[in-house]
Short mmCIF file of C-alpha atoms in Angstrom, two decimals:
data_model
loop_
_atom_site.label_atom_id
_atom_site.label_comp_id
_atom_site.label_asym_id
_atom_site.label_seq_id
_atom_site.Cartn_x
_atom_site.Cartn_y
_atom_site.Cartn_z
CA MET A 840 -2.86 16.66 -19.68
CA ARG A 841 -5.64 15.98 -17.17
CA ALA A 842 -4.61 15.78 -13.54
CA VAL A 843 -6.35 15.88 -10.17
CA VAL A 844 -4.90 18.57 -7.91
CA VAL A 845 -5.56 19.87 -4.40
CA GLU A 846 -7.07 23.35 -4.51
CA ARG A 847 -6.68 23.77 -0.75
CA TRP A 848 -5.99 21.49 2.20
CA GLY A 849 -9.17 20.00 3.59
CA GLY A 850 -11.98 17.65 2.58
CA PRO A 851 -12.30 15.53 -0.57
CA GLU A 852 -14.28 18.29 -2.29
CA ASN A 853 -10.96 20.12 -2.65
CA LEU A 854 -9.78 17.55 -5.21
CA VAL A 855 -10.43 19.01 -8.66
CA GLU A 856 -9.51 18.00 -12.20
CA ARG A 857 -7.37 20.53 -14.07
CA ASP A 858 -5.42 20.81 -17.32
CA VAL A 859 -1.73 21.00 -16.41
CA GLU A 860 1.50 20.84 -18.35
CA ARG A 861 2.72 17.37 -19.22
CA PRO A 862 6.00 16.60 -17.40
CA VAL A 863 9.24 15.87 -19.25
CA PRO A 864 11.58 13.08 -18.11
CA GLY A 865 15.07 14.08 -17.03
CA LEU A 866 18.20 12.09 -16.33
CA ASN A 867 17.37 8.47 -15.36
CA GLU A 868 13.65 9.22 -15.54
CA VAL A 869 10.79 7.91 -17.65
CA LEU A 870 7.46 9.37 -18.68
CA VAL A 871 4.61 6.94 -17.97
CA ARG A 872 1.18 7.12 -19.57
CA VAL A 873 -1.00 6.18 -16.62
CA HIS A 874 -3.69 3.57 -17.15
CA ALA A 875 -4.71 3.28 -13.50
CA ALA A 876 -3.78 4.88 -10.17
CA GLY A 877 -4.22 3.32 -6.76
CA VAL A 878 -5.77 5.21 -3.85
CA ASN A 879 -4.26 4.86 -0.37
CA PRO A 880 -4.95 6.24 3.13
CA VAL A 881 -1.85 8.44 2.87
CA ASP A 882 -3.55 10.17 -0.07
CA TRP A 883 -6.49 11.47 1.93
CA LYS A 884 -4.50 12.02 5.11
CA THR A 885 -2.04 14.31 3.33
CA ARG A 886 -4.79 15.95 1.27
CA GLY A 887 -6.41 17.00 4.53
CA SER A 888 -3.45 18.91 5.93
CA GLY A 889 -0.51 18.81 3.52
CA ALA A 890 1.61 17.23 6.26
CA LEU A 891 4.49 14.79 5.69
CA ILE A 892 4.81 15.15 1.91
CA GLU A 893 7.25 17.32 -0.05
CA TRP A 894 4.76 19.00 -2.39
CA GLY A 895 5.32 20.56 -5.80
CA ALA A 896 4.18 24.02 -6.88
CA VAL A 897 0.73 22.57 -7.68
CA PRO A 898 -0.12 19.96 -5.01
CA ALA A 899 -1.20 16.69 -6.64
CA VAL A 900 -1.83 13.45 -4.75
CA GLY A 901 -1.29 9.81 -5.63
CA TRP A 902 1.68 7.44 -5.82
CA ASP A 903 0.45 4.07 -7.11
CA VAL A 904 0.73 3.84 -10.88
CA SER A 905 0.37 1.24 -13.59
CA GLY A 906 0.85 2.23 -17.19
CA THR A 907 2.99 2.29 -20.30
CA VAL A 908 6.36 3.95 -20.79
CA GLU A 909 5.82 6.85 -23.17
CA ALA A 910 9.38 8.25 -23.27
CA VAL A 911 12.72 7.71 -21.54
CA GLY A 912 15.21 10.29 -20.38
CA PRO A 913 18.99 10.17 -20.80
CA GLY A 914 20.70 7.34 -18.96
CA VAL A 915 17.81 4.86 -18.87
CA GLY A 916 18.88 1.56 -20.38
CA HIS A 917 16.47 -1.06 -19.05
CA LEU A 918 13.12 0.49 -20.05
CA ARG A 919 11.82 1.43 -23.49
CA PRO A 920 8.73 3.16 -24.84
CA GLY A 921 5.85 0.70 -24.87
CA ASP A 922 6.98 -1.24 -21.79
CA GLU A 923 4.22 -1.88 -19.26
CA VAL A 924 5.33 -0.89 -15.76
CA PHE A 925 4.01 -0.40 -12.25
CA GLY A 926 5.43 1.29 -9.18
CA MET A 927 5.29 3.86 -6.40
CA PRO A 928 7.55 6.70 -7.53
CA LEU A 929 9.09 9.45 -5.41
CA PHE A 930 7.31 8.85 -2.07
CA PRO A 931 7.34 10.89 0.19
CA ARG A 932 7.92 13.51 -2.51
CA GLN A 933 5.04 14.39 -4.79
CA ALA A 934 4.43 12.02 -7.68
CA GLY A 935 0.98 13.16 -8.82
CA ALA A 936 -0.29 9.75 -9.90
CA TYR A 937 -3.86 10.96 -10.38
CA ALA A 938 -3.01 12.15 -13.87
CA GLU A 939 -2.70 11.06 -17.48
CA TYR A 940 1.11 11.12 -17.29
CA VAL A 941 3.68 10.78 -14.52
CA VAL A 942 7.44 11.24 -14.52
CA ALA A 943 9.30 8.75 -12.36
CA PRO A 944 12.87 7.66 -11.67
CA ALA A 945 13.30 4.52 -13.74
CA ARG A 946 14.36 2.46 -10.70
CA HIS A 947 11.13 3.34 -8.89
CA LEU A 948 9.27 1.18 -11.39
CA ALA A 949 9.30 -2.47 -12.44
CA PRO A 950 7.77 -4.52 -15.26
CA LYS A 951 4.06 -5.05 -14.69
CA PRO A 952 3.18 -8.68 -14.01
CA ALA A 953 1.67 -9.99 -17.23
CA SER A 954 -1.11 -11.80 -15.36
CA LEU A 955 -2.43 -8.58 -13.82
CA THR A 956 -4.62 -5.95 -15.43
CA HIS A 957 -3.52 -2.34 -15.03
CA VAL A 958 -6.25 -1.87 -12.42
CA GLU A 959 -4.93 -4.80 -10.39
CA ALA A 960 -1.32 -3.69 -10.82
CA ALA A 961 -2.17 -0.17 -9.64
CA ALA A 962 -3.58 -1.68 -6.45
CA LEU A 963 -0.27 -3.32 -5.58
CA PRO A 964 2.76 -1.00 -5.23
CA LEU A 965 2.33 1.13 -2.09
CA ALA A 966 0.34 -1.38 -0.06
CA GLY A 967 2.39 -4.31 -1.31
CA LEU A 968 5.72 -2.65 -0.63
CA THR A 969 4.51 -1.60 2.81
CA ALA A 970 3.64 -5.20 3.65
CA TRP A 971 6.86 -6.54 2.12
CA GLN A 972 9.14 -4.06 3.86
CA ALA A 973 7.37 -4.60 7.18
CA LEU A 974 7.17 -8.39 7.12
CA VAL A 975 10.30 -9.31 5.19
CA ASP A 976 12.80 -6.49 5.66
CA ALA A 977 11.86 -5.36 9.18
CA ALA A 978 10.37 -8.47 10.82
CA ASP A 979 12.17 -11.17 8.80
CA VAL A 980 9.19 -13.53 8.94
CA ARG A 981 10.32 -17.15 8.79
CA PRO A 982 8.61 -20.46 8.02
CA GLY A 983 6.51 -21.75 10.89
CA GLU A 984 6.22 -18.42 12.70
CA ARG A 985 2.84 -17.13 13.86
CA VAL A 986 1.97 -13.81 12.23
CA LEU A 987 -0.98 -11.63 13.25
CA VAL A 988 -2.21 -9.16 10.64
CA HIS A 989 -4.62 -6.50 11.85
CA ALA A 990 -7.24 -5.18 9.38
CA ALA A 991 -6.53 -8.27 7.30
CA ALA A 992 -9.07 -7.43 4.59
CA GLY A 993 -7.79 -3.89 4.06
CA GLY A 994 -5.37 -2.47 1.52
CA VAL A 995 -2.12 -3.46 3.23
CA GLY A 996 -3.66 -6.26 5.27
CA HIS A 997 -5.00 -8.38 2.42
CA LEU A 998 -1.59 -8.35 0.76
CA ALA A 999 0.25 -8.93 4.04
CA VAL A 1000 -1.78 -12.10 4.67
CA GLN A 1001 -0.67 -13.50 1.32
CA ILE A 1002 2.97 -12.45 1.72
CA ALA A 1003 3.22 -13.96 5.20
CA LYS A 1004 1.64 -17.17 3.91
CA ALA A 1005 4.10 -17.29 1.02
CA ARG A 1006 6.89 -17.02 3.61
CA GLY A 1007 5.59 -20.20 5.26
CA ALA A 1008 3.98 -18.54 8.28
CA TYR A 1009 0.88 -19.51 10.22
CA VAL A 1010 -1.29 -16.44 9.55
CA ILE A 1011 -3.95 -14.97 11.82
CA GLY A 1012 -6.05 -12.03 10.66
CA THR A 1013 -8.44 -9.67 12.40
CA ALA A 1014 -11.50 -8.59 10.43
CA SER A 1015 -15.23 -8.10 10.76
CA ALA A 1016 -17.33 -11.25 10.30
CA ALA A 1017 -18.49 -10.23 6.83
CA LYS A 1018 -14.89 -10.27 5.61
CA HIS A 1019 -13.80 -13.59 7.14
CA ALA A 1020 -14.44 -15.60 3.98
CA LEU A 1021 -12.17 -13.34 1.94
CA VAL A 1022 -9.39 -13.38 4.53
CA ARG A 1023 -9.47 -17.18 4.64
CA GLU A 1024 -9.54 -17.32 0.84
CA LEU A 1025 -6.37 -15.21 0.83
CA GLY A 1026 -4.66 -17.83 2.96
CA ALA A 1027 -5.26 -16.99 6.63
CA ASP A 1028 -5.24 -20.01 8.90
CA GLU A 1029 -7.30 -18.28 11.56
CA VAL A 1030 -9.53 -15.18 11.62
CA VAL A 1031 -10.63 -13.23 14.68
CA ASP A 1032 -13.75 -11.04 14.69
CA TYR A 1033 -12.47 -7.93 16.46
CA ARG A 1034 -16.04 -6.74 17.01
CA GLU A 1035 -16.95 -9.81 19.04
CA VAL A 1036 -13.79 -10.54 21.03
CA ARG A 1037 -10.65 -8.76 22.14
CA PHE A 1038 -7.88 -10.41 20.17
CA GLU A 1039 -5.50 -10.36 23.14
CA ASP A 1040 -7.95 -12.53 25.07
CA VAL A 1041 -7.86 -15.36 22.51
CA LEU A 1042 -4.34 -15.21 21.01
CA ARG A 1043 -0.96 -16.10 22.48
CA ASP A 1044 2.60 -16.92 21.39
CA VAL A 1045 2.59 -14.73 18.28
CA ASP A 1046 5.96 -14.06 16.66
CA VAL A 1047 5.08 -11.03 14.51
CA VAL A 1048 2.24 -8.51 14.61
CA LEU A 1049 1.62 -6.19 11.67
CA ASP A 1050 -0.44 -3.28 12.96
CA GLY A 1051 -1.99 -0.91 10.44
CA ILE A 1052 -4.33 0.66 12.99
CA GLY A 1053 -2.13 2.13 15.72
CA GLY A 1054 -3.22 3.65 19.02
CA GLU A 1055 -4.43 1.17 21.61
CA THR A 1056 -4.27 -1.66 19.05
CA ALA A 1057 -0.50 -1.40 19.08
CA GLU A 1058 -0.40 -1.39 22.88
CA ARG A 1059 -2.73 -4.39 23.11
CA SER A 1060 -0.70 -6.26 20.49
CA LEU A 1061 2.28 -6.43 22.82
CA LYS A 1062 0.26 -8.78 25.04
CA VAL A 1063 0.08 -11.52 22.40
CA LEU A 1064 3.77 -11.57 21.48
CA ARG A 1065 6.09 -14.25 22.72
CA PRO A 1066 9.67 -13.43 23.84
CA GLY A 1067 11.63 -12.45 20.76
CA GLY A 1068 8.47 -11.22 19.08
CA ARG A 1069 8.29 -8.23 16.75
CA LEU A 1070 5.58 -5.57 16.49
CA ILE A 1071 5.65 -3.54 13.28
CA THR A 1072 3.27 -0.59 13.27
CA LEU A 1073 2.44 1.53 10.24
CA PRO A 1074 0.38 4.63 11.12
CA GLY A 1075 3.23 6.72 12.59
CA PRO A 1076 6.16 6.91 15.02
CA ASP A 1077 3.84 8.05 17.83
CA ASP A 1078 2.06 4.69 17.60
CA VAL A 1079 5.13 2.69 18.61
CA PRO A 1080 4.54 1.55 22.20
CA ALA A 1081 7.24 0.97 24.77
CA ALA A 1082 8.02 -2.72 24.35
CA PRO A 1083 9.02 -5.00 27.23
CA GLU A 1084 12.47 -6.56 27.32
CA GLY A 1085 12.89 -9.22 24.67
CA VAL A 1086 10.27 -7.75 22.33
CA ARG A 1087 10.95 -5.30 19.49
CA ALA A 1088 8.53 -2.60 18.37
CA ALA A 1089 9.21 -0.47 15.30
CA TRP A 1090 7.57 1.91 12.83
CA VAL A 1091 7.99 1.31 9.10
CA LEU A 1092 7.41 4.00 6.47
CA VAL A 1093 7.31 2.62 2.96
CA GLU A 1094 9.88 3.76 0.41
CA PRO A 1095 10.36 3.23 -3.35
CA ASP A 1096 11.93 -0.17 -3.90
CA HIS A 1097 12.69 -1.60 -7.34
CA LEU A 1098 13.81 -4.96 -5.96
CA GLY A 1099 10.76 -5.16 -3.71
CA LEU A 1100 8.49 -4.55 -6.70
CA ARG A 1101 10.19 -7.40 -8.53
CA GLU A 1102 9.71 -9.69 -5.52
CA LEU A 1103 6.00 -8.81 -5.44
CA ALA A 1104 5.73 -9.43 -9.19
CA ALA A 1105 7.39 -12.84 -8.76
CA LEU A 1106 4.85 -13.78 -6.09
CA VAL A 1107 2.06 -12.72 -8.44
CA GLU A 1108 3.42 -14.82 -11.29
CA ARG A 1109 3.75 -17.85 -9.00
CA GLY A 1110 0.10 -17.48 -8.03
CA GLU A 1111 0.91 -16.62 -4.41
CA LEU A 1112 -0.23 -12.97 -4.43
CA ARG A 1113 -3.26 -11.26 -5.92
CA PRO A 1114 -4.32 -7.68 -5.21
CA VAL A 1115 -8.03 -7.07 -4.71
CA ALA A 1116 -9.41 -3.90 -6.33
CA ASP A 1117 -12.81 -3.74 -4.66
CA THR A 1118 -13.78 -0.22 -5.80
CA VAL A 1119 -12.89 1.09 -9.27
CA LEU A 1120 -13.81 4.64 -10.31
CA PRO A 1121 -12.83 6.99 -13.16
CA LEU A 1122 -10.21 9.69 -12.57
CA GLY A 1123 -12.86 12.39 -12.44
CA GLU A 1124 -14.35 10.77 -9.34
CA ALA A 1125 -11.22 11.03 -7.21
CA ALA A 1126 -13.13 13.02 -4.58
CA LYS A 1127 -15.69 10.21 -4.31
CA ALA A 1128 -12.86 7.68 -4.00
CA HIS A 1129 -11.41 9.62 -1.06
CA ALA A 1130 -14.81 9.94 0.60
CA ILE A 1131 -15.31 6.18 0.34
CA GLY A 1132 -11.82 5.49 1.67
CA GLU A 1133 -12.24 7.77 4.65
CA GLU A 1134 -15.24 5.74 5.81
CA GLY A 1135 -12.72 3.03 6.75
CA ARG A 1136 -14.74 0.06 5.53
CA THR A 1137 -13.02 -0.66 2.23
CA THR A 1138 -12.10 -4.22 1.28
CA GLY A 1139 -8.83 -4.42 -0.63
CA LYS A 1140 -7.98 -1.32 -2.62
CA ILE A 1141 -9.65 1.61 -4.37
CA VAL A 1142 -8.35 2.29 -7.89
CA LEU A 1143 -8.89 5.13 -10.36
CA THR A 1144 -8.94 4.36 -14.08
CA VAL A 1145 -7.21 6.96 -16.22
CA SER A 1146 -6.76 5.65 -19.76
#
């Protein structure tokens, strides 16, 4: 089968397409024929150094998949060949989603929402689960709370805005002026142009901040939180600032989540969540996809089409 592998740690030019052996599903696993694979910041960050991930013998990046079950291993009772599925298998172990086929634990997948194309579905798992686990599991966002989403037009951010809105929150997003219309269309009640003003100068009494940027943004976010507020940061544990008394700050690392995928799918089917695939490229242009992503100006998600 065709797969994109990492020849050596470094720049996007080290992503190359190779013929590799098709995997075989084992106990409680399924073989998925990949139609589309999402591209995420963790893909190019780990491609650069190999850090964080438990790699296989041939390093291969990618976790977001949408496709069709090709075969099932022993013990799988809820999926059959021909079923359309989506998911984020194995993270932080290697999944190798930039390929024609992927083997995944059956419970790391869920039925693809019928209203989504495979490209749209591939844009959803990692970013959607990150937003869900941060806002729902970690922060427990409740109706009427004020939620600030940084980088609200980005991969995680544009989904987080919609999830927070579906939870009944008052949603504030930070984004450049050119992206304000999209962020409002996604459901934000208020949008702040981070290039024109410092958000901590214009915002107060926020209950939850979702920070996908880290660094000084996390530190500055503490200033807008009310007592009892929660700051959830995503880049890494070193980006969790020391929070004052009465405020909680935590790092969330996404993990495979069958129930979370089903919750996201339910939001999609109710018309409350829609992933945006702003850039769509063929599998053979994975290096270009990474180069675009590393510029840091992407709206929504980048997706690779496979079959």
